[in-house]
Coordinates of C-alpha atoms in Angstrom, one line a residue:
Chain A
M1 CA -0.2 0.1 0.2
A2 CA 3.0 2.5 1.0
A3 CA 3.9 3.5 -2.6
T4 CA 1.4 3.6 -4.5
D5 CA -0.4 5.5 -1.8
A6 CA 2.7 8.0 -2.6
E7 CA 1.8 7.8 -6.0
R8 CA -1.7 9.6 -5.8
D9 CA 0.0 11.8 -3.1
L10 CA 2.6 13.1 -5.7
D11 CA -0.2 13.2 -8.3
A12 CA -1.9 15.5 -6.1
E13 CA 0.4 17.5 -6.0
R14 CA 1.8 17.9 -9.6
P15 CA -0.8 16.5 -11.9
D16 CA 1.0 16.9 -14.9
T17 CA 3.9 14.4 -14.5
R18 CA 5.3 12.6 -17.9
L19 CA 4.8 9.6 -16.8
S20 CA 1.9 8.2 -16.5
K21 CA 0.0 6.4 -13.3
D22 CA 0.2 3.3 -14.3
T23 CA 3.4 3.4 -15.2
R24 CA 4.7 4.5 -12.2
E25 CA 2.4 2.1 -10.3
R26 CA 4.5 -0.3 -12.1
L27 CA 7.8 1.4 -11.2
T28 CA 7.4 1.3 -7.9
A29 CA 6.1 -2.1 -7.8
I30 CA 9.2 -3.2 -9.2
G31 CA 11.8 -1.5 -7.0
R32 CA 9.4 -2.9 -3.7
H33 CA 10.1 -6.2 -5.4
A34 CA 13.8 -5.5 -6.1
V35 CA 14.3 -4.6 -2.1
L36 CA 12.0 -7.8 -1.5
L37 CA 14.3 -10.0 -3.4
A38 CA 17.4 -8.9 -2.8
W39 CA 15.9 -9.8 1.4
S40 CA 15.1 -13.2 0.1
V41 CA 18.0 -13.7 -1.5
V42 CA 19.9 -13.0 1.5
V43 CA 18.0 -15.2 3.6
L44 CA 18.0 -17.9 1.2
F45 CA 21.6 -18.0 -0.1
P46 CA 22.7 -19.6 3.7
F47 CA 20.2 -22.2 3.6
Y48 CA 21.2 -23.4 -0.2
W49 CA 24.7 -22.9 0.8
I50 CA 25.0 -25.4 3.9
V51 CA 22.4 -28.4 1.8
S52 CA 24.7 -28.2 -0.9
M53 CA 27.6 -28.0 1.1
S54 CA 25.9 -30.8 2.6
L55 CA 25.5 -32.8 -0.4
K56 CA 28.8 -32.7 -2.3
P57 CA 31.8 -35.2 -1.8
A58 CA 34.1 -34.4 0.9
R59 CA 36.5 -32.8 -1.7
E60 CA 34.1 -30.2 -3.1
A61 CA 32.6 -28.9 0.0
I62 CA 34.5 -26.1 0.8
S63 CA 36.6 -25.5 -3.0
L64 CA 37.0 -22.3 -4.3
P65 CA 35.6 -21.0 -6.8
P66 CA 32.9 -22.8 -6.3
K67 CA 31.4 -25.5 -7.9
W68 CA 28.0 -24.3 -8.9
I69 CA 27.1 -27.9 -10.5
F70 CA 28.0 -30.9 -8.8
L71 CA 26.8 -34.6 -8.6
P72 CA 25.0 -34.6 -5.3
T73 CA 25.6 -37.4 -2.8
V74 CA 23.8 -38.4 0.6
I75 CA 26.5 -39.9 2.0
H76 CA 27.3 -37.8 4.7
Y77 CA 23.5 -38.6 6.0
I78 CA 24.2 -42.2 5.5
E79 CA 26.6 -41.1 8.0
L80 CA 24.5 -39.0 10.1
A81 CA 22.0 -41.6 10.4
Q82 CA 24.5 -44.9 11.0
N83 CA 25.6 -42.3 14.2
G84 CA 23.9 -43.6 17.0
E85 CA 24.5 -40.9 19.6
F86 CA 23.1 -38.2 17.2
V87 CA 20.1 -40.2 16.2
Y88 CA 19.7 -41.3 19.9
A89 CA 19.7 -37.1 20.6
F90 CA 17.8 -36.0 17.4
F91 CA 14.6 -38.4 18.2
N92 CA 15.3 -37.0 22.0
T93 CA 15.3 -33.5 21.4
V94 CA 11.4 -34.1 19.3
L95 CA 10.5 -35.9 22.4
M96 CA 11.5 -33.4 25.2
V97 CA 10.0 -29.9 23.2
S98 CA 6.9 -31.5 22.3
A99 CA 6.6 -32.6 26.1
S100 CA 7.5 -29.0 27.1
V101 CA 5.7 -27.6 24.4
I102 CA 2.4 -29.3 25.5
L103 CA 3.2 -28.7 29.4
V104 CA 4.2 -25.3 28.9
L105 CA 1.0 -24.3 27.3
L106 CA -1.4 -26.3 30.0
I107 CA -0.1 -23.9 33.0
G108 CA 0.7 -20.6 30.3
V109 CA -2.6 -20.0 28.8
P110 CA -5.1 -20.6 31.5
A111 CA -3.2 -18.0 33.8
A112 CA -3.7 -15.5 30.7
Y113 CA -7.0 -16.2 30.6
V114 CA -6.9 -15.2 34.3
L115 CA -4.9 -11.8 34.2
S116 CA -6.9 -11.1 31.1
R117 CA -10.6 -10.9 32.5
Y118 CA -10.1 -10.8 36.3
D119 CA -9.4 -8.2 38.2
V120 CA -5.9 -9.5 39.7
P121 CA -4.4 -7.3 42.1
H122 CA -0.8 -5.4 40.9
Q123 CA -1.4 -6.9 36.9
R124 CA 1.0 -4.7 36.0
D125 CA 3.9 -6.2 38.7
V126 CA 2.5 -9.9 37.9
L127 CA 3.2 -9.2 34.3
V128 CA 6.5 -7.6 35.2
W129 CA 7.6 -10.2 37.8
I130 CA 6.6 -13.1 35.2
L131 CA 8.7 -11.2 32.0
S132 CA 11.3 -10.8 34.3
S133 CA 11.8 -14.4 34.1
R134 CA 13.2 -14.1 30.9
M135 CA 15.6 -11.7 32.3
L136 CA 17.8 -14.1 33.9
P137 CA 20.7 -14.7 31.6
P138 CA 20.4 -18.5 31.5
I139 CA 23.8 -18.7 32.2
A140 CA 23.1 -18.0 36.0
V141 CA 19.3 -19.8 35.3
V142 CA 21.5 -23.5 35.1
I143 CA 23.9 -22.6 38.2
P144 CA 21.8 -22.9 40.7
F145 CA 19.7 -26.1 39.2
F146 CA 22.6 -27.7 38.2
V147 CA 23.2 -28.1 41.7
I148 CA 20.0 -28.8 42.8
F149 CA 19.2 -31.1 40.0
R150 CA 22.5 -33.2 41.2
E151 CA 20.8 -33.7 44.6
L152 CA 17.5 -34.8 43.1
N153 CA 19.0 -37.3 41.2
L154 CA 17.2 -34.8 38.0
F155 CA 20.4 -34.5 36.5
D156 CA 20.3 -36.2 32.8
T157 CA 17.0 -36.2 32.5
R158 CA 14.0 -36.0 30.5
I159 CA 12.5 -34.7 33.0
A160 CA 15.1 -32.2 34.4
M161 CA 15.4 -30.7 30.4
I162 CA 11.4 -30.4 29.8
F163 CA 11.5 -28.2 33.0
M164 CA 14.2 -25.9 31.6
Y165 CA 12.6 -25.8 28.2
V166 CA 9.0 -24.4 30.5
T167 CA 10.9 -21.9 32.4
I168 CA 11.9 -20.5 28.9
N169 CA 9.1 -20.0 27.1
I170 CA 6.8 -19.3 30.2
S171 CA 6.5 -15.6 29.7
L172 CA 6.2 -15.8 26.4
V173 CA 3.2 -17.8 26.5
V174 CA 1.3 -16.0 29.2
W175 CA 1.8 -12.7 27.3
V176 CA 1.2 -13.2 23.9
M177 CA -1.9 -15.3 25.4
K178 CA -2.7 -12.5 27.1
A179 CA -2.4 -10.2 24.5
F180 CA -4.7 -12.2 22.7
F181 CA -7.6 -12.6 25.5
D182 CA -8.0 -9.4 26.2
G183 CA -8.6 -9.3 21.8
I184 CA -11.2 -11.3 22.3
P185 CA -14.9 -9.5 23.2
E186 CA -16.3 -10.5 26.7
T187 CA -19.9 -10.7 25.2
L188 CA -18.7 -14.5 23.6
E189 CA -18.5 -15.5 27.1
E190 CA -21.5 -13.2 28.2
A191 CA -23.3 -15.2 25.9
A192 CA -22.4 -18.4 26.9
N193 CA -23.1 -17.4 30.2
V194 CA -26.8 -16.7 29.3
D195 CA -27.2 -20.3 27.7
G196 CA -26.5 -21.5 31.2
A197 CA -22.7 -22.3 31.0
T198 CA -20.6 -22.1 33.5
R199 CA -17.2 -19.6 33.3
F200 CA -15.3 -22.6 32.9
Q201 CA -17.3 -23.7 30.1
A202 CA -17.6 -20.7 28.5
F203 CA -13.6 -21.0 28.9
R204 CA -13.0 -23.9 27.4
K205 CA -15.9 -24.3 24.7
V206 CA -15.9 -20.5 23.3
I207 CA -12.7 -18.8 24.6
L208 CA -10.0 -21.1 23.4
P209 CA -11.3 -22.0 20.1
S210 CA -11.2 -17.7 19.4
A211 CA -7.7 -18.1 20.7
K212 CA -6.7 -21.0 18.6
P213 CA -4.5 -18.6 16.3
G214 CA -2.5 -17.4 18.9
I215 CA -2.6 -20.7 20.8
I216 CA -0.9 -22.8 17.7
S217 CA 1.5 -19.2 17.0
V218 CA 2.7 -19.4 20.0
A219 CA 3.4 -23.5 20.6
I220 CA 5.3 -22.8 17.8
I221 CA 7.8 -20.1 18.9
S222 CA 8.1 -22.0 21.9
F223 CA 9.3 -25.5 20.3
I224 CA 11.4 -23.3 18.8
F225 CA 13.4 -21.8 21.2
A226 CA 12.8 -24.9 23.5
W227 CA 14.7 -26.7 19.9
I228 CA 17.8 -24.3 19.8
E229 CA 18.5 -24.1 23.0
L230 CA 22.4 -24.8 24.3
L231 CA 22.9 -24.5 26.7
F232 CA 20.8 -25.7 29.4
S233 CA 21.6 -29.0 27.5
L234 CA 25.5 -28.4 27.3
V235 CA 25.1 -28.3 31.4
L236 CA 22.2 -30.0 32.9
T237 CA 22.4 -33.2 29.7
N238 CA 24.8 -36.1 29.9
Q239 CA 23.9 -39.1 27.6
Q240 CA 20.4 -39.8 28.3
A241 CA 18.6 -36.3 28.3
A242 CA 21.4 -35.2 25.7
T243 CA 20.3 -32.9 22.7
V244 CA 20.7 -32.5 18.7
A245 CA 22.6 -29.0 19.6
V246 CA 24.7 -30.3 21.7
Q247 CA 26.1 -33.6 18.8
V248 CA 26.1 -30.6 16.5
Y249 CA 28.2 -28.5 18.9
Q250 CA 30.3 -31.5 19.6
F251 CA 31.1 -32.1 15.6
I252 CA 32.6 -28.5 15.8
G253 CA 35.1 -29.4 18.1
V254 CA 35.9 -32.4 17.4
R255 CA 35.6 -32.9 13.6
Q256 CA 36.3 -29.2 12.1
I257 CA 37.4 -30.6 9.1
E258 CA 34.8 -32.5 8.5
W259 CA 33.0 -30.1 6.6
G260 CA 30.7 -32.2 5.0
M261 CA 29.5 -34.7 8.5
L262 CA 28.9 -30.7 9.6
A263 CA 26.1 -29.3 7.3
A264 CA 24.5 -32.6 7.0
A265 CA 24.1 -32.4 11.0
S266 CA 22.8 -28.6 10.8
T267 CA 20.4 -29.4 8.2
A268 CA 19.0 -32.2 10.0
V269 CA 18.8 -30.1 13.4
I270 CA 17.5 -26.9 10.6
V271 CA 15.0 -29.6 8.5
P272 CA 12.1 -30.2 10.7
V273 CA 11.6 -26.7 11.7
L274 CA 12.0 -25.6 9.1
V275 CA 9.0 -27.7 7.2
F276 CA 7.0 -26.9 10.4
L277 CA 7.3 -23.3 10.5
I278 CA 6.3 -23.3 6.4
A279 CA 3.0 -25.6 7.7
V280 CA 1.5 -23.2 9.7
N281 CA 3.4 -20.0 9.1
K282 CA -0.3 -18.8 8.1
Y283 CA -1.3 -19.2 11.8
L284 CA 1.5 -17.2 12.7
A285 CA 1.1 -14.3 11.6
A286 CA -2.0 -14.0 12.8
G287 CA -1.1 -15.5 16.1
L288 CA 1.2 -13.0 16.9
S289 CA -0.2 -9.9 16.7
F290 CA -0.3 -9.3 20.3
G291 CA -4.2 -8.4 20.1
V292 CA -4.4 -5.7 18.0
V293 CA -5.7 -8.1 15.2
L294 CA -9.1 -8.4 17.2
K295 CA -9.7 -5.3 18.8
E296 CA -10.3 -2.9 15.4
Chain B
M1 CA -20.0 -16.3 43.7
S2 CA -22.0 -16.6 47.4
T3 CA -20.8 -19.5 50.3
I4 CA -22.3 -22.6 50.4
T5 CA -26.0 -23.1 51.4
A6 CA -27.0 -26.0 53.7
E7 CA -28.9 -27.0 50.9
Q8 CA -25.8 -27.4 48.6
S9 CA -24.0 -29.3 50.6
N10 CA -26.6 -31.6 51.4
E11 CA -25.8 -32.8 47.8
S12 CA -23.5 -35.5 46.1
G13 CA -19.5 -34.5 47.1
L14 CA -19.0 -34.5 42.5
A15 CA -21.4 -31.6 42.9
R16 CA -19.6 -29.4 46.1
L17 CA -17.0 -30.2 44.3
R18 CA -17.9 -28.8 41.1
E19 CA -18.9 -25.4 42.8
L20 CA -15.3 -25.1 44.9
W21 CA -13.9 -25.2 41.2
D22 CA -16.3 -23.2 39.9
Q23 CA -16.3 -20.8 42.4
Y24 CA -12.1 -20.6 42.8
L25 CA -11.4 -20.9 39.1
P26 CA -9.1 -18.1 38.6
Y27 CA -6.8 -19.5 41.7
W28 CA -7.2 -23.1 40.3
L29 CA -6.1 -21.4 36.2
A30 CA -3.8 -19.4 37.9
T31 CA -1.5 -21.2 40.3
P32 CA 0.7 -23.8 38.4
M33 CA 1.5 -20.2 36.6
V34 CA 2.4 -18.3 40.2
L35 CA 3.6 -22.0 41.4
V36 CA 5.9 -22.3 38.1
M37 CA 7.3 -18.8 38.1
L38 CA 8.1 -19.2 42.2
V39 CA 10.4 -21.6 41.4
I40 CA 11.7 -20.1 38.4
T41 CA 12.5 -16.6 39.8
L42 CA 13.2 -17.1 43.2
F43 CA 15.0 -20.0 43.4
P44 CA 17.9 -19.5 40.9
G45 CA 17.6 -15.2 42.2
A46 CA 18.3 -16.6 45.8
Y47 CA 20.7 -18.7 45.0
D48 CA 22.6 -16.7 42.5
L49 CA 23.0 -13.9 45.6
Y50 CA 24.0 -16.3 47.9
L51 CA 26.7 -17.5 45.9
S52 CA 27.5 -14.3 45.2
L53 CA 28.6 -13.7 48.9
V54 CA 30.4 -16.5 49.8
E55 CA 33.1 -18.6 49.1
Y56 CA 32.3 -21.5 47.1
K57 CA 35.7 -22.2 43.9
M58 CA 34.5 -25.8 42.5
S59 CA 38.8 -26.5 42.6
S60 CA 38.5 -26.4 46.6
P61 CA 36.1 -28.9 47.6
G62 CA 34.4 -28.2 51.0
S63 CA 35.1 -24.6 51.2
I64 CA 31.9 -23.3 50.2
G65 CA 29.9 -21.5 52.8
E66 CA 32.4 -19.2 53.9
F67 CA 30.9 -15.9 54.0
A68 CA 32.3 -13.4 51.5
G69 CA 31.4 -10.1 51.3
L70 CA 31.7 -8.0 48.2
S71 CA 35.4 -9.8 47.9
N72 CA 33.3 -11.8 45.0
Y73 CA 31.7 -8.2 43.6
R74 CA 35.3 -6.4 43.9
T75 CA 36.9 -9.6 42.1
A76 CA 34.0 -9.8 39.7
F77 CA 34.6 -5.8 38.4
T78 CA 38.7 -5.4 39.1
E79 CA 40.0 -8.7 37.4
A80 CA 37.2 -10.6 35.9
G81 CA 36.9 -7.6 33.4
A82 CA 33.0 -7.9 34.0
L83 CA 32.7 -4.3 33.0
K84 CA 34.0 -4.4 29.7
S85 CA 31.3 -7.1 29.3
F86 CA 28.2 -5.4 30.0
G87 CA 30.3 -2.3 27.8
V88 CA 30.1 -5.1 25.3
T89 CA 26.4 -6.2 25.8
L90 CA 25.1 -2.7 25.7
T91 CA 26.5 -2.0 22.6
F92 CA 25.7 -5.6 21.0
V93 CA 22.3 -4.9 22.5
G94 CA 21.7 -1.4 21.4
G95 CA 23.3 -2.5 17.6
A96 CA 20.9 -5.6 17.1
L97 CA 18.1 -4.0 18.0
A98 CA 18.4 -1.2 16.2
M99 CA 19.2 -3.2 12.9
Q100 CA 16.6 -5.7 13.7
T101 CA 13.7 -3.2 14.2
V102 CA 14.4 -0.7 11.1
L103 CA 15.0 -3.5 9.1
G104 CA 12.1 -5.5 10.2
F105 CA 9.6 -2.5 10.2
A106 CA 10.8 -1.3 6.2
M107 CA 10.3 -5.3 5.3
A108 CA 6.3 -5.8 7.0
A109 CA 6.0 -2.3 5.5
L110 CA 7.2 -3.3 2.0
L111 CA 5.4 -6.6 2.2
H112 CA 2.3 -4.8 3.2
G113 CA 2.1 -3.4 -0.5
V114 CA 2.3 -5.9 -2.2
K115 CA -1.0 -6.5 -4.0
S116 CA -0.8 -10.1 -5.2
D117 CA -1.1 -13.1 -3.0
R118 CA 1.3 -15.6 -4.1
A119 CA 4.3 -13.8 -4.2
E120 CA 2.7 -11.9 -0.1
A121 CA 2.9 -16.1 0.6
F122 CA 6.4 -16.8 -1.1
Y123 CA 7.8 -13.2 1.1
R124 CA 6.3 -14.3 4.2
V125 CA 7.5 -17.8 4.4
V126 CA 10.6 -16.8 3.4
F127 CA 11.3 -14.1 5.4
I128 CA 10.8 -16.3 8.5
L129 CA 12.6 -18.8 7.9
P130 CA 16.0 -17.7 9.9
M131 CA 14.2 -18.2 13.1
A132 CA 14.9 -22.2 12.4
V133 CA 18.2 -22.0 12.9
A134 CA 19.5 -23.3 15.9
P135 CA 22.7 -20.9 17.2
V136 CA 25.1 -24.2 16.7
S137 CA 24.3 -24.4 13.0
L138 CA 24.0 -21.3 11.9
A139 CA 27.7 -20.8 13.5
T140 CA 28.4 -24.0 11.5
I141 CA 27.0 -22.0 8.7
S142 CA 29.1 -18.6 9.4
R143 CA 31.6 -19.9 10.3
V144 CA 32.2 -21.7 6.3
M145 CA 30.8 -18.8 4.7
L146 CA 33.1 -16.0 6.6
N147 CA 36.5 -18.1 6.3
T148 CA 38.4 -16.0 4.8
E149 CA 40.0 -19.3 3.7
V150 CA 37.3 -21.5 2.2
G151 CA 34.4 -18.9 2.6
I152 CA 31.8 -17.6 0.0
I153 CA 31.5 -13.9 1.1
P154 CA 35.3 -13.3 1.2
Y155 CA 36.0 -14.9 -2.3
L156 CA 32.7 -13.2 -3.6
V157 CA 33.7 -10.0 -2.4
R158 CA 37.0 -10.7 -3.5
E159 CA 36.3 -11.3 -6.8
L160 CA 33.4 -9.1 -7.3
T161 CA 34.3 -5.8 -5.4
P162 CA 37.9 -4.0 -5.4
F163 CA 37.8 -4.2 -2.1
A164 CA 40.4 -6.2 0.0
A165 CA 38.4 -9.3 1.0
P166 CA 37.8 -7.9 5.6
T167 CA 39.1 -11.7 8.3
F168 CA 35.3 -11.0 10.0
L169 CA 35.3 -12.3 12.5
S170 CA 39.3 -11.2 13.5
D171 CA 38.7 -7.6 12.0
F172 CA 35.0 -6.9 13.7
P173 CA 33.7 -9.0 15.5
L174 CA 31.2 -7.4 17.1
L175 CA 29.9 -5.6 14.6
T176 CA 29.7 -9.6 12.4
L177 CA 28.4 -10.9 15.3
M178 CA 25.5 -8.5 15.2
L179 CA 24.8 -9.3 11.6
V180 CA 24.7 -12.8 12.1
D181 CA 21.6 -12.1 14.3
T182 CA 20.0 -9.6 13.0
W183 CA 19.9 -12.0 9.9
H184 CA 19.1 -14.6 12.9
W185 CA 16.0 -12.9 14.0
T186 CA 14.8 -10.5 12.1
P187 CA 12.0 -13.1 11.1
F188 CA 10.9 -12.8 14.2
M189 CA 10.7 -8.2 14.0
F190 CA 9.3 -8.7 11.0
I191 CA 6.4 -11.5 11.5
I192 CA 4.6 -8.7 14.2
F193 CA 4.9 -5.6 12.9
Y194 CA 3.7 -7.7 9.9
A195 CA 0.4 -8.5 12.4
G196 CA 0.1 -5.5 13.1
L197 CA 0.6 -3.6 9.8
S198 CA -2.0 -5.8 8.4
S199 CA -4.4 -5.1 11.2
I200 CA -5.0 -1.7 11.0
P201 CA -8.4 -0.4 9.9
D202 CA -8.4 0.2 6.5
T203 CA -10.9 3.2 7.5
L204 CA -8.1 4.4 9.3
V205 CA -5.8 4.9 6.6
E206 CA -8.5 5.5 4.4
A207 CA -9.2 8.7 6.0
S208 CA -6.0 10.5 6.6
R209 CA -5.7 9.9 3.0
V210 CA -8.6 11.7 2.1
D211 CA -7.4 14.1 4.0
G212 CA -4.1 14.3 1.3
A213 CA -1.9 13.4 4.7
P214 CA 1.9 12.3 3.0
L215 CA 3.1 9.0 2.9
W216 CA 5.6 9.8 5.4
R217 CA 2.9 12.1 7.3
R218 CA 1.0 9.4 7.8
Y219 CA 3.3 7.1 8.8
V220 CA 4.2 9.4 11.4
H221 CA 1.0 10.4 12.7
V222 CA -1.7 7.7 11.7
I223 CA 0.0 4.1 11.0
L224 CA 3.1 4.5 14.2
P225 CA 0.4 5.9 16.6
Y226 CA -1.8 2.7 15.9
M227 CA 1.0 0.3 16.0
K228 CA 2.7 1.8 19.3
P229 CA 1.6 -1.5 21.5
V230 CA 3.1 -3.9 18.7
L231 CA 5.9 -1.8 18.9
F232 CA 6.7 -1.8 22.2
V233 CA 5.9 -5.4 23.0
A234 CA 8.0 -6.9 20.0
V235 CA 11.3 -4.5 21.0
L236 CA 10.8 -5.5 24.9
I237 CA 10.8 -9.2 24.1
R238 CA 13.8 -8.6 21.5
M239 CA 15.6 -6.2 24.1
I240 CA 15.5 -8.9 26.7
D241 CA 16.0 -11.9 24.7
L242 CA 19.2 -9.5 23.5
F243 CA 20.6 -8.7 26.6
R244 CA 20.1 -13.1 27.7
H245 CA 21.9 -13.6 24.5
F246 CA 24.3 -17.0 24.7
G247 CA 24.0 -19.3 22.0
L248 CA 25.8 -18.0 18.7
A249 CA 28.0 -16.1 20.7
F250 CA 29.6 -18.7 22.6
T251 CA 29.6 -21.5 19.2
L252 CA 31.0 -18.8 16.5
T253 CA 33.4 -16.6 18.2
G254 CA 33.3 -18.1 21.9
G255 CA 33.7 -14.4 23.9
G256 CA 36.9 -13.8 21.4
P257 CA 39.0 -12.3 19.5
G258 CA 40.7 -11.6 23.5
T259 CA 37.1 -10.0 24.8
A260 CA 35.9 -9.0 21.9
T261 CA 32.4 -10.4 22.0
Q262 CA 32.9 -11.1 25.6
L263 CA 29.2 -11.0 26.5
V264 CA 28.1 -11.0 30.0
S265 CA 26.9 -14.5 29.2
L266 CA 29.9 -15.6 27.9
N267 CA 31.2 -13.9 30.7
V268 CA 29.7 -15.7 33.7
Y269 CA 29.7 -18.9 32.1
E270 CA 33.9 -18.6 31.9
Q271 CA 33.8 -17.3 35.4
G272 CA 31.7 -20.3 36.3
F273 CA 32.8 -23.2 34.2
R274 CA 36.6 -22.1 33.4
F275 CA 37.6 -20.7 36.1
V276 CA 35.8 -22.4 38.0
D277 CA 34.8 -19.0 40.6
L278 CA 31.0 -19.5 41.2
G279 CA 31.3 -16.7 43.2
A280 CA 32.6 -13.6 41.2
A281 CA 30.4 -15.6 38.6
A282 CA 27.0 -15.3 40.5
A283 CA 28.4 -11.2 41.6
I284 CA 28.2 -10.6 38.3
A285 CA 24.8 -12.4 37.3
V286 CA 22.6 -10.2 40.2
V287 CA 24.7 -6.7 39.1
Y288 CA 23.2 -8.3 35.4
L289 CA 20.2 -9.1 36.8
L290 CA 19.4 -6.1 38.7
F291 CA 20.4 -4.0 35.5
V292 CA 18.1 -5.9 32.6
I293 CA 15.2 -5.5 35.1
A294 CA 15.9 -1.6 36.0
V295 CA 16.6 -0.6 32.3
A296 CA 13.3 -3.0 31.5
N297 CA 11.4 -1.1 34.1
V298 CA 12.8 2.2 32.9
L299 CA 11.2 1.2 29.2
I300 CA 7.5 0.1 30.3
A301 CA 7.9 3.1 32.8
K302 CA 8.3 5.3 29.9
V303 CA 6.3 4.2 27.3
G304 CA 3.5 2.8 29.4
F305 CA 1.2 0.0 29.9
E306 CA -1.3 1.8 29.0
G307 CA -1.7 1.3 24.8
V308 CA -1.0 -1.9 25.4
W309 CA -2.7 -3.4 28.2
E310 CA -6.1 -1.2 27.4

C-alpha cells in the first residue's frame, strides 16, 4: 500500500508529471519487489549453501571457486543416520521439546486467561514479574539448577530438561496469550453464560477455540526456542537427555575438518523446524499480533 | 459466587467439588503458573545472591559456605572484566536491536503493499525461515561462509569488488556477531510488525489519505501511533532476548578474539565453568539481573502499559 499511496500523493501535488500513473505504479512495484527479492536472497543463500555443502563429496565441499554444478551425494546423511548418538539425541530432542510445549501451554494459557479477564491485584507488577523470568541470563539460571538437579537425582533426565524448556517459554506464552485474550470480546462469554454455561465451560468451549491462532503461534515460537536451546543441555545433560544441539556442537569441536558431516548435521537440525514453520506460517502472522488484530 | 448453602452441602461430593471449582476458578487456573514462576524466579535469584556472597571455588571442594562479604563483587569488577563485558553487551544489544527493528519494519511495510497474494505468501514464508536455525547450526554456517580461505563471502568480495576481503571474525567481530544475529532474528520483528500492519483498519488509513496527508506523515501520525503497542512489546521482548543472548556468540566467537565479543553471559560462563569461580560468576549475574530489570522497568515506565493493555 505504502508506495502506491505515495504515487497518489504525488499525483495530487503535481498532476502533470510526464509518466503516466500506471507506469509509475509499475515502477514502484518493481522497486518494491527488488528490495524484497534482495532480502530473500540474503535469507535463502545460507540455506542453499549449507544444504549444497552437505550434498557435495568431501573434496568439493569447500573448494573455491565454488562448484555450482555437482553430482549430489547423500553419503554424509547415511553416515549421520548411522551415528547412533546423533539419531538418539535427535528423537530425544523432538520428544522433550514437544512435551515441554504441551506442558507450557497447559500452565500458561489458563493463567493468561485469568490475567486478561479477572481483576488481578497489581496486574502490572505480576506481568513484569513473569517477564523477569526471561531476563535472567540463562547461565545464571543454570548454575542453581545444576546444583539442585544433582541433589534431586534429576541431572541428565528428560524431566529436568522439559522443566527447563518450560522456564524459557512460560513468560512468552503468558504475555502473548494475555494480549490475545484481551482482543477477544467479553460478550462471547456473556452469551455463553446466558446459555447456562459456567465460566469454565465458556473458557473451554468458546474462548479457547477463538484463541486458536494465538495458541498455535505461541506453540510454534515455544517449540523453536526450546529446539535451538544449547546452554541448558550443555550443562544439565550427559547422555540420557542429550540434545541434538549438543551433538552438533561436538561436531564443531572434534571434527572441524569434516565440513560435509557438519553441514549434514546442521541441515538435519534445521529441517524439522523449517517444515513445521512452512506448514503453519499462516497462523503465525495472525497469532503474533498481540491482540491488536481482533481489537479493531 | 455466594457461600455454600445448607441445601447445596446436601448434594453429592462431586457436585460440591464442582462448586468449589467454579467458585475459585481463577485461582485454580493461575496456580500452576504461580508455582512454576516462584520456582524459576525466586530460587535461581536467591541462590545466585547466596553464591555471590560466599567463597565457592569448585576447584577446592568443601570450601563452600564461608561468608566472603563483597569480595566476589570486587573480583568480578576488577579482575574478571565484568565492566568490559557490560559495555560489549550494551553495544551488542543496542546495535542489533536497532538493525532488527528498522529492517523488520521496513520489510513488513514493503510486503504490506504487495498486491499479489501468491507473492505475499512467498515472501512471508521466506522471511521467517531464519528463526528455524539453531544457533549451533548458524555458527557452523557462518564460520564456513565467512572463513578467509574457504568462505564464499570473502571469495565473492574478492571477485566482485575492488576491495580486499576483510577477515570478518577478527577485524570486526562484534559487528559480525550483530549482523549474523540480525539475519537470525529480524524475522521475529518482521512477523510481529507485519501482523500489526495488517490489523490497521482500512478506514483509518483511508481517512488520512482523503485528508491528503503525504506518505511519511501518514506513517508518523496514523500508522506508528496505532502500532505503538505492537512496537513496544516486540522491542521489549527482543531486547530482553538480546540481553540473554548466549548460543550464537558462544559457538561463533566464543567471546573472542580477546574479549571483543565477550557478552555478560559468556563472561559468567567463563568465570563459572572455566575458572571455576562460582562466587564471581554469581556476583556478575546478580548485578546483571538487577541491571536488565532496571532497563526493562524504565522502558515500561516511559512508554507505559496503557497502549498495550487497555
